[in-house]
Coordinates of N, CA, C and O in Angstrom, one line a residue:
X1 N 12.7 -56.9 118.7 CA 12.3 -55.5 118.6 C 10.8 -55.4 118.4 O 10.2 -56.1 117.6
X2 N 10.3 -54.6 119.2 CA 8.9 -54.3 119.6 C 8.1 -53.2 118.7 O 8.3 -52.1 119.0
X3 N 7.2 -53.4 117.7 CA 6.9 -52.0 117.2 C 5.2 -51.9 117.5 O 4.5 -52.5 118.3
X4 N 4.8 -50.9 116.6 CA 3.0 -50.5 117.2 C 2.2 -51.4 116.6 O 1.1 -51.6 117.1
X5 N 2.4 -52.0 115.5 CA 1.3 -53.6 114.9 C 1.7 -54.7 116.2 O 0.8 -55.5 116.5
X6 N 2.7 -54.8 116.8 CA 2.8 -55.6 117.4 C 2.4 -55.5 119.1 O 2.1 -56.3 119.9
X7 N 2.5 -54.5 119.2 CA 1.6 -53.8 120.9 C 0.2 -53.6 120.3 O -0.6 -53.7 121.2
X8 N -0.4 -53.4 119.2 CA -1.1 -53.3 119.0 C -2.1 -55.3 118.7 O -3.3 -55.4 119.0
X9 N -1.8 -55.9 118.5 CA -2.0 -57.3 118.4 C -1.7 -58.0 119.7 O -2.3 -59.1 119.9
X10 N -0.8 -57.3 120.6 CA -1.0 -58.0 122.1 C -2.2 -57.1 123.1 O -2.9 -57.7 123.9
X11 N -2.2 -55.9 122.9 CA -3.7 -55.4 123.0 C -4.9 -55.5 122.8 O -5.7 -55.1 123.5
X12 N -5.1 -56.2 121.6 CA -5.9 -57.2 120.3 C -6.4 -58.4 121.7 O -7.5 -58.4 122.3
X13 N -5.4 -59.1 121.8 CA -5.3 -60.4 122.0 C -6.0 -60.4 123.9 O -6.4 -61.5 124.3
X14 N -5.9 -59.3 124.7 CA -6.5 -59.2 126.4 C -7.9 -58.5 125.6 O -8.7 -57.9 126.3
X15 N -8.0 -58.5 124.8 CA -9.8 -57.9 124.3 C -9.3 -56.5 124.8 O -9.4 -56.4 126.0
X16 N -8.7 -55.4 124.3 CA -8.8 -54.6 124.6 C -9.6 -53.5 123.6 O -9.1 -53.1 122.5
X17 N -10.8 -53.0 124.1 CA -11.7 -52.8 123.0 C -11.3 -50.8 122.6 O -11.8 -50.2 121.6
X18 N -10.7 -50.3 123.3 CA -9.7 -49.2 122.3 C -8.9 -49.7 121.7 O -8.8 -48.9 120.7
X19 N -8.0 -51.0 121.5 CA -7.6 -51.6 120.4 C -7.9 -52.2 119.3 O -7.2 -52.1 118.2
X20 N -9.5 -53.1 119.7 CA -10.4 -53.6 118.8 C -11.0 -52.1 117.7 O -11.2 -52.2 116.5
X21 N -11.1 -50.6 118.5 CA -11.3 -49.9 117.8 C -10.5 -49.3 116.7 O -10.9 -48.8 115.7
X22 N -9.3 -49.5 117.1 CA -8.1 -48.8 116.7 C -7.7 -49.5 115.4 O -7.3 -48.9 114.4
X23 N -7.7 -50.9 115.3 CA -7.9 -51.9 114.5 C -8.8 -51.7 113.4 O -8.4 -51.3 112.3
X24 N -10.1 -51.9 113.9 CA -11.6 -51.3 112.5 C -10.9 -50.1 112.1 O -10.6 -50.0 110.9
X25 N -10.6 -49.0 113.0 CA -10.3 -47.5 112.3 C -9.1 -47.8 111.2 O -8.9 -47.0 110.2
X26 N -8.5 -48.8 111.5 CA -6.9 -48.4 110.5 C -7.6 -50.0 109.5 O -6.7 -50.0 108.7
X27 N -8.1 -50.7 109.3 CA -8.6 -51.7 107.8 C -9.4 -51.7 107.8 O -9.6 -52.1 106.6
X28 N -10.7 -51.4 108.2 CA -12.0 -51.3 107.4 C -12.1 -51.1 105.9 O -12.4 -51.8 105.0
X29 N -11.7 -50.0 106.0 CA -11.7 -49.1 104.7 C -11.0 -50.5 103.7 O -11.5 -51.0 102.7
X30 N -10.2 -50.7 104.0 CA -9.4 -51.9 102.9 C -9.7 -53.3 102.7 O -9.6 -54.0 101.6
X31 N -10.3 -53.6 104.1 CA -11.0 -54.9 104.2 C -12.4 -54.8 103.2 O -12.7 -55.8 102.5
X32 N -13.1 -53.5 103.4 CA -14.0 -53.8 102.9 C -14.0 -53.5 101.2 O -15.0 -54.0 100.6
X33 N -13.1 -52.8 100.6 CA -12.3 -52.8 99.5 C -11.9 -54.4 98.8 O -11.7 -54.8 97.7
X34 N -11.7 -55.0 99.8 CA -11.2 -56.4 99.0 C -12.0 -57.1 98.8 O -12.0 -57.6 97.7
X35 N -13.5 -57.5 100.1 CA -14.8 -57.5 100.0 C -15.5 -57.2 98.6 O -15.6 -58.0 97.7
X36 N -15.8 -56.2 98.6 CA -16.2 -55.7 97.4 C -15.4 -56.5 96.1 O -16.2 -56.7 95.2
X37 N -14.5 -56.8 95.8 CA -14.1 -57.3 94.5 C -14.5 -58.9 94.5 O -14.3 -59.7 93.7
X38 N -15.2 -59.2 95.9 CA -16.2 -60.4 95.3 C -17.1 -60.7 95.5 O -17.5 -61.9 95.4
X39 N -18.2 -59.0 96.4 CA -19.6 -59.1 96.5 C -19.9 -57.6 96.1 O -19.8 -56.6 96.8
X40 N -20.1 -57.6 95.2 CA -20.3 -55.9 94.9 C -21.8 -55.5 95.5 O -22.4 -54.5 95.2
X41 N -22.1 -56.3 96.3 CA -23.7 -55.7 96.9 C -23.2 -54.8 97.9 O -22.3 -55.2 98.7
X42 N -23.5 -53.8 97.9 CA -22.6 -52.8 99.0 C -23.7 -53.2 100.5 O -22.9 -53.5 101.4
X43 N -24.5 -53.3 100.7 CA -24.9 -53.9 102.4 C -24.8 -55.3 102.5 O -24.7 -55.6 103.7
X44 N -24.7 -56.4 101.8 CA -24.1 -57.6 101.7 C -22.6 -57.3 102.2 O -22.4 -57.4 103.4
X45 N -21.8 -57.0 101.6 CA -20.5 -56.4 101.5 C -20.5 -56.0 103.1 O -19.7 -56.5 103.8
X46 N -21.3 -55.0 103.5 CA -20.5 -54.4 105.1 C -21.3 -55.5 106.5 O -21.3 -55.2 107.7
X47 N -22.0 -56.6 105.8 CA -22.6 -57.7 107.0 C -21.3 -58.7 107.0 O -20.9 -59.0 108.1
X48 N -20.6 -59.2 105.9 CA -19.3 -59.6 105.5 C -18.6 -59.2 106.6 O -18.3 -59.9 107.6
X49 N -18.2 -57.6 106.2 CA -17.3 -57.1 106.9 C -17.5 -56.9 108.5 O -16.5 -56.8 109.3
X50 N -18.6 -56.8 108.9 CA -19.1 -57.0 110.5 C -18.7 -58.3 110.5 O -17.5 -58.5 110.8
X51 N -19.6 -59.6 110.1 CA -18.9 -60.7 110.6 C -17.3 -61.6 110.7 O -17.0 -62.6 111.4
X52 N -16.4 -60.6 109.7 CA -15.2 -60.3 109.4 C -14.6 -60.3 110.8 O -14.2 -61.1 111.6
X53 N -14.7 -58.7 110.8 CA -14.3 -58.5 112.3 C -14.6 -59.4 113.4 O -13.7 -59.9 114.0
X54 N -16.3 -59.8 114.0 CA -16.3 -60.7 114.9 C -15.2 -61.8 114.6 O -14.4 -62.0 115.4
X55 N -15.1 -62.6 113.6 CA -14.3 -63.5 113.7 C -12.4 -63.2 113.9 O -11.5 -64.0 114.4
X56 N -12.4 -62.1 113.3 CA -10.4 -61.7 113.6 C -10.7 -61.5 115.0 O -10.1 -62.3 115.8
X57 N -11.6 -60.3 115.8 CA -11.6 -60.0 117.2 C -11.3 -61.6 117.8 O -10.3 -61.9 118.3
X58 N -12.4 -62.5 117.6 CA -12.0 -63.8 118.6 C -10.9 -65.1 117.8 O -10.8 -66.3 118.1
X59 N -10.3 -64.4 116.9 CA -9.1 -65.2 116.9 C -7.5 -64.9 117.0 O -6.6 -65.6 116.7
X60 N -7.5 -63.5 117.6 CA -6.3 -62.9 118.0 C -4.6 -63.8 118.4 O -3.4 -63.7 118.2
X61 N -5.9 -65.2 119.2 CA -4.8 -65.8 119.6 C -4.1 -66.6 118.8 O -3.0 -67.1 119.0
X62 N -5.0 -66.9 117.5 CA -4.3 -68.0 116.7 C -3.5 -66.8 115.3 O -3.1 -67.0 114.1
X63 N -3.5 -65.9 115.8 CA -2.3 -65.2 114.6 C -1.0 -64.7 115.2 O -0.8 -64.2 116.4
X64 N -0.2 -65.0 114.2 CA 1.1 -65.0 114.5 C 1.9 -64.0 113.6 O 1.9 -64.0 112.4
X65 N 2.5 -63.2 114.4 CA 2.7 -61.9 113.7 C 4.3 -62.1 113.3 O 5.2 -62.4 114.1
X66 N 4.2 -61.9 111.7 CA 5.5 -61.9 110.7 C 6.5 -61.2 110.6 O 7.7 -61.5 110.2
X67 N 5.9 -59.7 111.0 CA 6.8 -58.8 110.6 C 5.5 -57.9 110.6 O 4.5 -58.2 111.2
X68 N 5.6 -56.6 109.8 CA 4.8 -55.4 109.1 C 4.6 -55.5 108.0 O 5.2 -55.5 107.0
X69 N 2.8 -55.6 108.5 CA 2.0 -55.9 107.1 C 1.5 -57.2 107.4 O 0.6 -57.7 106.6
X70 N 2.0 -58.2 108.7 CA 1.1 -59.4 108.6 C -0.2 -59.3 109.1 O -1.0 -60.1 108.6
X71 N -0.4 -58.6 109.9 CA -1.6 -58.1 110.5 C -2.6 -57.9 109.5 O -3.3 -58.8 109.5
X72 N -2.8 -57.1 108.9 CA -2.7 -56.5 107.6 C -3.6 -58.2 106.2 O -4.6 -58.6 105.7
X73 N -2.7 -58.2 106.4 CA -2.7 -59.6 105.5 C -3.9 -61.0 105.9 O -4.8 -61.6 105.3
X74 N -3.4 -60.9 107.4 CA -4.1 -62.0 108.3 C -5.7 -61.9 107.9 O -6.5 -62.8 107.6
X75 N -6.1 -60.5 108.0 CA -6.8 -59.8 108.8 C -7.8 -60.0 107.2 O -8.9 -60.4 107.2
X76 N -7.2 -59.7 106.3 CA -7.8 -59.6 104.5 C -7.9 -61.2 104.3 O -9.1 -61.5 104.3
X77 N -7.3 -61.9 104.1 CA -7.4 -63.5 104.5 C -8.7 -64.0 104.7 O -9.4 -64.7 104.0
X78 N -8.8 -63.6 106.1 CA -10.0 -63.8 106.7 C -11.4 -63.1 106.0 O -12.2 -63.9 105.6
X79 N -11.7 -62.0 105.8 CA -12.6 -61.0 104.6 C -12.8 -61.9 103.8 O -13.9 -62.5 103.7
X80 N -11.3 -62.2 103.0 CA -12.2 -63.0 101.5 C -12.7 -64.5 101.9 O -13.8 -64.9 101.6
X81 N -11.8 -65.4 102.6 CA -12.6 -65.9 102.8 C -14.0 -66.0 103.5 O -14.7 -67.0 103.5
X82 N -14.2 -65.2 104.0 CA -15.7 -65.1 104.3 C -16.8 -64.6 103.6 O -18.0 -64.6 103.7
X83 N -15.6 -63.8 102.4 CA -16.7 -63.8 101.0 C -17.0 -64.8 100.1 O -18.1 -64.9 99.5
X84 N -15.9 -65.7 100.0 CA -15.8 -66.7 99.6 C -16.8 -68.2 100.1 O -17.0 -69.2 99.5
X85 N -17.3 -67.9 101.2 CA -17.3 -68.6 101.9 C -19.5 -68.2 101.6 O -20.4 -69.1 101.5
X86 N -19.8 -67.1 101.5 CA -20.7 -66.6 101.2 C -21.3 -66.7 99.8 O -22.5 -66.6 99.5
X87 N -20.2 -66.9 99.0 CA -20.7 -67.2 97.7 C -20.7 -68.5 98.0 O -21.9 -68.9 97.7
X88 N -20.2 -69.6 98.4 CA -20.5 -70.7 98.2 C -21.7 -71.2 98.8 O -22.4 -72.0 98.2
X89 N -22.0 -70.7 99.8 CA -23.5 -70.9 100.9 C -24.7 -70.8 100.2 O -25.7 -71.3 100.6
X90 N -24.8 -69.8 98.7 CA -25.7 -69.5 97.9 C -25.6 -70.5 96.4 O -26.5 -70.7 95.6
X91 N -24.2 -71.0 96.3 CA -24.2 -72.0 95.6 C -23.6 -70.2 94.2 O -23.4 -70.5 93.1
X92 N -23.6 -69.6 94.4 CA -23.8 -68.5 93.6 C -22.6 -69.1 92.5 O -23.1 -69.3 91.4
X93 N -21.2 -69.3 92.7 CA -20.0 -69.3 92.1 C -20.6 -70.7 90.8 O -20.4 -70.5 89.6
X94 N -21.0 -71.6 91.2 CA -21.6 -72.9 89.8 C -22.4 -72.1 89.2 O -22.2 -71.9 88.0
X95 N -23.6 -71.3 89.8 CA -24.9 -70.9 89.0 C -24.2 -69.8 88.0 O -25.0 -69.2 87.3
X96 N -23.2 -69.4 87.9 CA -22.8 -68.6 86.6 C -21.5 -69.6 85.3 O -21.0 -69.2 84.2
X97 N -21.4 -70.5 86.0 CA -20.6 -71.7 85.3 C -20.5 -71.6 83.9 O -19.5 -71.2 83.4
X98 N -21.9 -72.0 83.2 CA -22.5 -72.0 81.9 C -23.1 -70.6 81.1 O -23.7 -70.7 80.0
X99 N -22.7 -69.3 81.8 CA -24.0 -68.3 81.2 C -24.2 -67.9 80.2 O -25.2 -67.6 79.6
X100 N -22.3 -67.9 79.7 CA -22.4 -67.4 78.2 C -21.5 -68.3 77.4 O -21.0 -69.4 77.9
X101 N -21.2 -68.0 76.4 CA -20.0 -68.7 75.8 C -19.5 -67.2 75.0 O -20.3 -66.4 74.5
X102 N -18.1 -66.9 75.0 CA -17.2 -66.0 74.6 C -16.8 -66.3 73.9 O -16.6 -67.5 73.9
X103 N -16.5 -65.3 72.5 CA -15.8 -65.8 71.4 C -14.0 -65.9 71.9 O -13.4 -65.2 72.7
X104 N -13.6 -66.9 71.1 CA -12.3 -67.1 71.7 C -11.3 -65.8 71.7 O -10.4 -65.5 72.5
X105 N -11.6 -65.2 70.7 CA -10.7 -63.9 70.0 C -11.1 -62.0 70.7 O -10.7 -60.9 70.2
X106 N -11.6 -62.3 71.4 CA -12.4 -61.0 72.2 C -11.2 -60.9 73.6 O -11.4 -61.0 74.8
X107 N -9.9 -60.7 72.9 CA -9.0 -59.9 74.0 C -8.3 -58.4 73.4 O -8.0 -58.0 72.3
X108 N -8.2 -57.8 74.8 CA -7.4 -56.6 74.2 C -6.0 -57.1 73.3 O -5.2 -57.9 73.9
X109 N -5.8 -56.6 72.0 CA -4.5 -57.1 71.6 C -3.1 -55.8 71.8 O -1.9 -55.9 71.5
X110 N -3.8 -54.8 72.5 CA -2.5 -53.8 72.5 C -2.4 -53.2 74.0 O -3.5 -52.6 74.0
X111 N -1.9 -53.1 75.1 CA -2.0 -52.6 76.1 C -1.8 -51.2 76.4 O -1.7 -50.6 77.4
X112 N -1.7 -50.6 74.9 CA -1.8 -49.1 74.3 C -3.4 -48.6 74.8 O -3.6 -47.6 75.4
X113 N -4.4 -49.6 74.6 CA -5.7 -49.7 74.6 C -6.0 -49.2 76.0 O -6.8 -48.3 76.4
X114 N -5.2 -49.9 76.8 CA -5.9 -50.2 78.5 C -5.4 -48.5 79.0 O -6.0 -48.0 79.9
X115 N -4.2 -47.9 78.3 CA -3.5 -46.6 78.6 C -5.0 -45.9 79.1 O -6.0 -46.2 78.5
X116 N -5.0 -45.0 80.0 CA -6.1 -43.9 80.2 C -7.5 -44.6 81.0 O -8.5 -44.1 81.3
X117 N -7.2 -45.6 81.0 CA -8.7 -47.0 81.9 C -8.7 -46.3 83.4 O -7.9 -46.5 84.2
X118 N -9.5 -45.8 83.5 CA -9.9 -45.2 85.3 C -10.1 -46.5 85.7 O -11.0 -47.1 85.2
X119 N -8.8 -47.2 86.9 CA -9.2 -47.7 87.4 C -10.1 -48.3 88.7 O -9.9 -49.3 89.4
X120 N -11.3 -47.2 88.7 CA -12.6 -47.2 89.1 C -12.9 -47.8 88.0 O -13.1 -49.0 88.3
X121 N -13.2 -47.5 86.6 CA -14.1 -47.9 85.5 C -13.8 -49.4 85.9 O -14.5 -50.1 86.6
X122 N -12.5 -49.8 85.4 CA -12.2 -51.4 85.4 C -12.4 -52.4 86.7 O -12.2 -53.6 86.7
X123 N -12.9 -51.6 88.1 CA -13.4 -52.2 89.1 C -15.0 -52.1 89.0 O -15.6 -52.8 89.7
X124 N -15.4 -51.5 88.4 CA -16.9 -51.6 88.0 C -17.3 -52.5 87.1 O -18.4 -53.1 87.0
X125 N -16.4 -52.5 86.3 CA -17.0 -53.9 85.3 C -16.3 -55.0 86.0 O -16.9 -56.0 85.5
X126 N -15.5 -55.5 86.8 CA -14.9 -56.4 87.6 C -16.3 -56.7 88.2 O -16.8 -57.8 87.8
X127 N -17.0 -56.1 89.0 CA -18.1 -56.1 89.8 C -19.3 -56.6 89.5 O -20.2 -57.1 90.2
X128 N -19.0 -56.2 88.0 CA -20.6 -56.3 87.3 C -20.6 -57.9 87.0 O -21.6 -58.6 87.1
X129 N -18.9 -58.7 86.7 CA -18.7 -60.0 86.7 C -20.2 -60.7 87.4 O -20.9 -60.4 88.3
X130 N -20.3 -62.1 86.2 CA -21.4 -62.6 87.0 C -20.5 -63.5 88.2 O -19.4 -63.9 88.1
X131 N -21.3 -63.7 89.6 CA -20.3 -64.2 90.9 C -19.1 -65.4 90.5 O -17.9 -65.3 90.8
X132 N -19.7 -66.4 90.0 CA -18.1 -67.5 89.7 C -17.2 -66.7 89.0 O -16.0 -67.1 89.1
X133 N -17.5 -65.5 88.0 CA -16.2 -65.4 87.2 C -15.5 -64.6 88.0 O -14.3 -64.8 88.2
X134 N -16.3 -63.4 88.5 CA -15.5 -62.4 89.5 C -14.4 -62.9 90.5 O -13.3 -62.4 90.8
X135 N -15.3 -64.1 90.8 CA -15.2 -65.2 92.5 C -13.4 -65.5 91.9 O -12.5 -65.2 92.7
X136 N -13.2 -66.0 90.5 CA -12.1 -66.6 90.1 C -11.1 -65.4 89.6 O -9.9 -65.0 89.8
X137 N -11.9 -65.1 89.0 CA -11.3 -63.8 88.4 C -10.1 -63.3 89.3 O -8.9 -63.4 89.1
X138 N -10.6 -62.9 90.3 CA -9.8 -61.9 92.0 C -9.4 -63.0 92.5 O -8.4 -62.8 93.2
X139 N -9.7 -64.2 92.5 CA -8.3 -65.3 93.0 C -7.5 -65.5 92.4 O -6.4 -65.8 92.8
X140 N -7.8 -65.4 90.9 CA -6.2 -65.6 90.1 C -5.2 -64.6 90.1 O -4.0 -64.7 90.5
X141 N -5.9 -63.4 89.4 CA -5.6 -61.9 89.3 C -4.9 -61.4 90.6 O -3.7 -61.3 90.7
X142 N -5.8 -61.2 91.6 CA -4.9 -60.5 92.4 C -4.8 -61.1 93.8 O -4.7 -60.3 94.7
X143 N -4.8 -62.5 94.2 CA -4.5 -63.2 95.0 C -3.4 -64.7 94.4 O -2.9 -65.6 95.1
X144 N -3.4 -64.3 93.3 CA -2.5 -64.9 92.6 C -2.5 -67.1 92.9 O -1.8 -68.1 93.2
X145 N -3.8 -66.7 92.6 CA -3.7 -68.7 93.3 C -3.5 -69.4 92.0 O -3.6 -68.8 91.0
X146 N -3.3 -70.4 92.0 CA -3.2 -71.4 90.6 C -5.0 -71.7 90.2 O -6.0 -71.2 90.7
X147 N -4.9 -72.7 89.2 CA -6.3 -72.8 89.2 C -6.6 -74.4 90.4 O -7.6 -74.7 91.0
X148 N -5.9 -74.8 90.3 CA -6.0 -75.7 91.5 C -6.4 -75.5 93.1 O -7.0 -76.3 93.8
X149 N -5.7 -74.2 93.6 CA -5.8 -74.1 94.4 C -7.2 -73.1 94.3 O -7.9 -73.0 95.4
X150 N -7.6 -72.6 93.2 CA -9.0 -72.0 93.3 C -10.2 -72.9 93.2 O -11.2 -72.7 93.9
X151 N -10.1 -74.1 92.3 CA -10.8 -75.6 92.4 C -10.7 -75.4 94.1 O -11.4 -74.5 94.7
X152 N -9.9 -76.2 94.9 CA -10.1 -77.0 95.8 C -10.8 -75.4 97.2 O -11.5 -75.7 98.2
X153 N -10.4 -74.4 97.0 CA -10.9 -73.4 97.8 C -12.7 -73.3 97.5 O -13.6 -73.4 98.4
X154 N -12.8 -73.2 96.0 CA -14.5 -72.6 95.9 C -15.5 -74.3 95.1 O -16.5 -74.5 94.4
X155 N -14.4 -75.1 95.9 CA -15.7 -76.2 95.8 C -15.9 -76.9 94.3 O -16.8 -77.7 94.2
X156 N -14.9 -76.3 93.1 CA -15.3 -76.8 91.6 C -13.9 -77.4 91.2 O -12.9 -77.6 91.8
X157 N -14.1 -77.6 90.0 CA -13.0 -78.5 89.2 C -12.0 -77.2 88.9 O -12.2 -76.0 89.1
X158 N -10.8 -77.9 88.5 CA -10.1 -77.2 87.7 C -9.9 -76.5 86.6 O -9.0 -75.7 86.3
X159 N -11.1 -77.0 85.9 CA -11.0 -76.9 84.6 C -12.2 -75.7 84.6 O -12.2 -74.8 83.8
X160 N -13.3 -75.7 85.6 CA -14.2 -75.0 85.8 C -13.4 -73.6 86.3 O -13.9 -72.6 85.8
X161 N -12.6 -73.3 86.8 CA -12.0 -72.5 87.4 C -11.2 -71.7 86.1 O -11.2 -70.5 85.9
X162 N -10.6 -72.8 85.4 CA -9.9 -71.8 84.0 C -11.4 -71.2 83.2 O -11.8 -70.0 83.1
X163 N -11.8 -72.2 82.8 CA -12.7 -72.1 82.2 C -13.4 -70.4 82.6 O -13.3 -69.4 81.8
X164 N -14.3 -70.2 84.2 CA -14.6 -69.2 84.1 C -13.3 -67.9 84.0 O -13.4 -66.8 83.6
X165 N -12.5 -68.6 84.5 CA -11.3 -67.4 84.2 C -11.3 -66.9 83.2 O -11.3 -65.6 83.2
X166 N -11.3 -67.6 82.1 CA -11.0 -67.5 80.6 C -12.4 -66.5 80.0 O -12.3 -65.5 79.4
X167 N -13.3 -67.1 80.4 CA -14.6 -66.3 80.1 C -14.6 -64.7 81.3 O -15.2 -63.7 80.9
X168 N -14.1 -64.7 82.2 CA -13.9 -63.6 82.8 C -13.1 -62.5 82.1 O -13.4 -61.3 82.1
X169 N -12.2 -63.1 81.5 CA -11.3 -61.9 80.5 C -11.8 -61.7 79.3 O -11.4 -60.8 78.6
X170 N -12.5 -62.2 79.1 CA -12.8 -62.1 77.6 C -14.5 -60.9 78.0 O -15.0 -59.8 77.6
X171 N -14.8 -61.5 78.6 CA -16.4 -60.5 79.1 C -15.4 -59.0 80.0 O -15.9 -57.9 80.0
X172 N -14.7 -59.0 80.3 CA -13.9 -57.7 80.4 C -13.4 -57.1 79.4 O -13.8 -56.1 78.8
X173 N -12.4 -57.7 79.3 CA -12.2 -57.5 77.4 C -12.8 -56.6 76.8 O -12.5 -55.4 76.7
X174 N -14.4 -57.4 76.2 CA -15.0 -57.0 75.5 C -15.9 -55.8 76.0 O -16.4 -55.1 75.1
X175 N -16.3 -55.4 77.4 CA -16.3 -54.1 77.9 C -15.4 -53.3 77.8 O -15.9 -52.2 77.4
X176 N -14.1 -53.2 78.0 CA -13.3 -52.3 78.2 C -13.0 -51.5 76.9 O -12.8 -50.3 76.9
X177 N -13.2 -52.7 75.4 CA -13.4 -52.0 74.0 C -14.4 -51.2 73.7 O -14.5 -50.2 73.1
X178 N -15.1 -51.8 74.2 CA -16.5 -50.9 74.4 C -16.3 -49.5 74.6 O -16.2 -48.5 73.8
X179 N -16.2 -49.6 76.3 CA -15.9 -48.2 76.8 C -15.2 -47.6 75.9 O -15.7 -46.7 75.3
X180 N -13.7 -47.9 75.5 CA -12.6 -47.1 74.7 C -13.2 -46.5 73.4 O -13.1 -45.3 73.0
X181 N -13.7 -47.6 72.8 CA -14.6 -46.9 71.5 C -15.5 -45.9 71.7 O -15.9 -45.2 70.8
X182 N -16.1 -45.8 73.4 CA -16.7 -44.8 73.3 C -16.1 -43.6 73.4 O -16.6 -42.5 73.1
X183 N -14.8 -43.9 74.0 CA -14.3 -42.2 74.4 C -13.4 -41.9 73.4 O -12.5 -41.0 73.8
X184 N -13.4 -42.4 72.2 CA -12.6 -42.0 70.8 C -14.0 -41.1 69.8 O -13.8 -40.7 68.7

C-alpha cells in the first residue's frame, strides 16, 4: 500500500524539485528545531540546515522508507549529525570538558519544582549549555543513546560523556532553582 511520504520520496528520488520543495516546506521548521538543541547560534544553525538538505536531497537513494514517520526521522538523523559533526570540526565538544566543577548535590529534589517551567525557558538554558554538555546532554535526553554510544559518536571517552552529562544536569538544575525562586 502506497501513501503520500512514500510518492513523495519516489519523487525525492527522479530530483523532482516541486518535491525537493515540498519536502523543505513540511521539516524545515523541525529540522531546524533539532539543530538548534546543539547549535544555538541561530545563522550557524540555518548553514547546518542548508547543508542538511543538500546532503538528504543527494541521498534519496540510500533511504529506505519504514513506514510513517521514517522520512521524518531519516531526514533529523542526518541534521544532528551534521551538527554533530560541526561541533567536532571546532573541536568545540572537549574545549568545555573541564569548565566547571558542580557541586554533587545541585539537583531538583521535587518535580513539584519543574510544575509551571515554560518549556521555551528550559530550551534556553539547554542552549546556553556550554557545547560538550549540551552536545551530550540532547544525545542522552532526547536521542536516548547510552554513554557509549555518545563516546564513540562525538570522538571522547565514556566517562567524559557521563561526566559532562552529569555536569549538564546539575548546571540546569541549578538555573531552573534560580528561575523558580524568582517567580515565588
Amino acid at each position: 500500500m502506497c501513501n503520500d511520504e512514500q510518492i513523495l520520496v519516489e519523487l525525492c528520488r527522479t530530483k523532482d524539485r516541486a518535491a525537493w520543495n515540498t519536502v523543505y516546506n513540511m521539516y524545515a521548521g523541525n529540522l531546524l528545531t533539532a539543530i538548534m538543541r546543539y547549535i544555538p547560534d541561530k545563522e550557524r544553525a540555518y548553514d547546518i540546515l542548508h547543508d542538511a538538505f543538500i546532503k538528504i536531497f543527494s541521498s534519496f537513494e540510500m533511504f529506505n522508507w519504514r513506514g510513517e514517520g521514517s522520512l521524518k526521522a531519516w531526514m533529523t538523523r542526518i541534521a544532528i549529525n551534521m551538527s554533530l559533526e560541526s561541533l567536532r570540526k571546532y573541536d568545540i565538544i572537549n574545549d568545555s570538558a573541564d569548565i566547571e566543577t558542580m557541586p554533587e548535590n545541585d539537583f531538583i529534589d521535587d518535580d513539584d519544582d519543574m510544575e509551571g517551567l515554560d518549556p521555551d525557558v528550559l530550551m534556553k538554558f539547554i542552549q546556553e549549555l556550554p557545547a560538550g554538555y549540551r552536545a551530550v546532554f540532547n544525545l542522552y535526553v532526547f536521542e536516548e543513546k547510552s554513554h557509549k554510544e555518545i563516546a564513540e559518536q562525538l570522538g571522547i571517552t565514556e566517562q567524559t560523556s557521563a561526566s559532562q552529562y552529569h555536569r549538564a544536569k546539575s548546571k540546569l538544575a541549578k538555573q531552573i532553582k534560580e528561575y523558580i525562586a524568582k517567580l515565588k
